[in-house]
Amino acid sequence: MSRRLSTFSKVPPIGSRSVLIAIDGSEHSKKAFDYYVNWLHRPDDSVTIYHAVEPVSLPTLSLSSPMGIPSSEWSNIVEANVKRVRELENDYSAECLRHNLIYQFLYESVEHIGASIIQQVEKYEVRLIVIGSRGLGAIKRTIMGSVSDYVVHHANTAVCVVPSIDEVECTS
């Protein structure tokens, strides 16, 4: 799985606002999408639903099993990841069509999710980034890192970070 970009569902109007909604399959990203639809959406927005996937890593080889992971098992892992991404695309496409959004769905395999979001923002001249937050505390965020924290500190455009599930109501 490397990169796939769908075309826009409709031709975006000239001068439309470019919006990137970063998703990862979690309830947090679904909450961010819902927040955009209910509170931020403009009829002429062109929306990119962006899913960055960290590459599936090979398990560490051990001396007790020098042959490593069987190719059929590896193939099953990759197929499961592709299936999960396709399900995400189908789910978000259905939601976008239901809300009459002008959208495209983009996914790619990347090494650093935050940096890849920033690259897409620059490439598509995005004016608004919408991203969910897991609601990590300051210590966990410092130790583990946070994609939303990275995006906020590196973006050259507006960022809407939608707080974790219990903190915000997303319906109007």
C-alpha positions as MATLAB code, in Angstrom:
seq = 'MSRRLSTFSKVPPIGSRSVLIAIDGSEHSKKAFDYYVNWLHRPDDSVTIYHAVEPVSLPTLSLSSPMGIPSSEWSNIVEANVKRVRELENDYSAECLRHNLIYQFLYESVEHIGASIIQQVEKYEVRLIVIGSRGLGAIKRTIMGSVSDYVVHHANTAVCVVPSIDEVECTS';
ca = [
       0.000    0.000    0.000;
       1.732    3.153   -1.120;
      -0.539    6.012   -2.211;
      -3.995    6.420   -3.640;
      -5.875    9.585   -4.490;
      -9.455    9.606   -5.670;
     -10.691   12.439   -7.839;
     -13.020   15.044   -6.384;
     -16.656   13.940   -6.244;
     -17.569   17.138   -8.132;
     -15.469   19.852   -9.706;
     -14.578   22.284   -6.887;
     -15.785   25.836   -7.549;
     -13.136   28.416   -8.412;
     -11.980   30.090   -5.231;
     -13.319   27.363   -2.967;
     -11.742   26.922    0.446;
      -9.500   23.868    0.608;
     -10.015   21.822    3.784;
      -8.039   18.779    4.922;
      -9.611   16.435    7.465;
      -7.037   14.032    8.895;
      -8.503   10.643    9.819;
      -7.129    7.460   11.335;
     -10.153    5.237   11.835;
     -10.623    6.224   15.478;
     -13.681    7.706   17.152;
     -11.594   10.865   17.628;
     -11.219   11.394   13.887;
     -14.911   10.581   13.309;
     -15.733   13.220   15.916;
     -13.521   15.720   14.038;
     -15.300   14.927   10.756;
     -18.710   15.375   12.398;
     -17.580   18.657   13.951;
     -16.504   19.931   10.528;
     -19.828   18.936    8.934;
     -21.942   20.506   11.690;
     -19.975   23.649   12.553;
     -17.326   24.536    9.965;
     -18.579   23.388    6.554;
     -19.235   25.898    3.777;
     -21.142   24.779    0.666;
     -18.252   25.524   -1.714;
     -15.484   23.880    0.377;
     -13.316   21.298   -1.352;
     -12.482   18.660    1.247;
      -9.604   16.204    1.256;
     -10.151   13.280    3.605;
      -6.560   12.253    4.376;
      -5.480    8.969    5.944;
      -1.768    8.512    6.562;
      -0.763    4.947    7.346;
       2.491    4.029    9.022;
       4.088    1.149    7.102;
       3.584   -2.323    8.484;
       6.898   -3.291   10.018;
       8.417   -6.702    9.746;
       8.737   -8.531   13.042;
      12.205   -8.793   14.486;
      13.947  -11.970   13.420;
      14.942  -14.241   16.248;
      17.700  -16.800   16.446;
      15.176  -19.503   17.331;
      13.280  -18.851   14.099;
      15.758  -17.477   11.552;
      13.304  -17.742    8.671;
      11.115  -15.029   10.192;
       7.491  -14.541    9.266;
       5.997  -16.809    6.577;
       5.127  -14.979    3.367;
       1.484  -16.096    3.560;
       1.168  -14.585    7.051;
       2.832  -11.367    5.871;
       0.484  -11.258    2.908;
      -2.511  -11.645    5.252;
      -1.291   -8.713    7.375;
      -0.944   -6.461    4.319;
      -4.341   -7.548    2.954;
      -6.000   -6.799    6.309;
      -4.512   -3.281    6.283;
      -5.660   -2.639    2.709;
      -9.149   -3.901    3.602;
      -9.289   -1.586    6.629;
      -8.308    1.443    4.500;
     -10.899    0.560    1.829;
     -13.573    0.294    4.535;
     -12.550    3.728    5.824;
     -12.761    5.133    2.301;
     -16.211    3.616    1.765;
     -17.500    4.856    5.135;
     -16.211    8.412    4.714;
     -17.280    8.570    1.057;
     -20.811    7.604    2.079;
     -20.811   10.306    4.780;
     -19.456   12.924    2.360;
     -22.119   12.079   -0.214;
     -24.818   12.122    2.483;
     -23.762   15.663    3.421;
     -23.289   16.709   -0.230;
     -19.602   17.542    0.258;
     -17.170   18.153   -2.575;
     -14.454   15.731   -1.516;
     -11.585   13.468   -2.413;
     -10.091   10.630   -0.367;
      -6.320   10.266   -0.128;
      -4.332    7.650    1.693;
      -0.652    6.868    1.681;
       1.959    4.941    3.584;
       4.288    7.336    5.404;
       7.058    7.304    7.986;
       5.869   10.343    9.986;
       2.149   11.100   10.018;
       2.367   14.697   11.274;
       4.957   15.661    8.665;
       2.929   14.028    5.891;
      -0.158   16.029    6.890;
       1.889   19.233    6.639;
       3.182   18.157    3.191;
      -0.391   17.636    1.944;
      -1.443   20.994    3.392;
       1.289   22.718    1.386;
       0.620   20.676   -1.759;
      -3.130   21.401   -1.835;
      -2.843   24.963   -0.445;
      -5.151   23.993    2.401;
      -6.782   26.858    4.320;
      -8.199   24.772    7.189;
      -6.974   21.559    8.818;
      -9.425   19.604   10.968;
      -7.960   16.942   13.221;
      -9.097   14.998   16.259;
      -7.242   14.731   19.530;
      -6.954   11.704   21.793;
      -6.902   13.972   24.815;
      -3.492   12.922   26.074;
      -2.221   14.701   29.138;
       0.913   16.844   28.954;
       3.225   14.078   30.192;
       1.919   11.382   27.823;
       1.954   13.852   24.921;
       5.590   14.711   25.696;
       6.656   11.068   25.923;
       4.551    9.583   23.122;
       4.246   12.564   20.834;
       1.002   13.775   19.358;
       0.080   14.161   15.715;
      -2.288   17.041   16.466;
       0.404   18.770   18.540;
       2.889   18.406   15.659;
       0.372   19.771   13.145;
      -0.503   22.776   15.319;
       3.174   23.703   15.678;
       4.165   23.185   12.030;
       1.128   24.290   10.010;
       1.117   27.621    8.224;
      -2.684   27.755    8.153;
      -5.668   27.490   10.499;
      -5.977   24.278   12.504;
      -9.110   23.091   14.295;
      -8.235   20.447   16.885;
     -11.413   18.738   18.029;
     -10.978   17.573   21.638;
     -11.457   13.976   22.704;
     -14.849   12.296   22.747;
     -16.142   13.403   26.144;
     -15.124   17.031   25.816;
     -17.224   18.391   22.947;
     -20.674   18.022   21.432;
     -20.547   17.740   17.635;
     -24.186   18.045   16.668;
     -26.029   21.258   16.073;
];
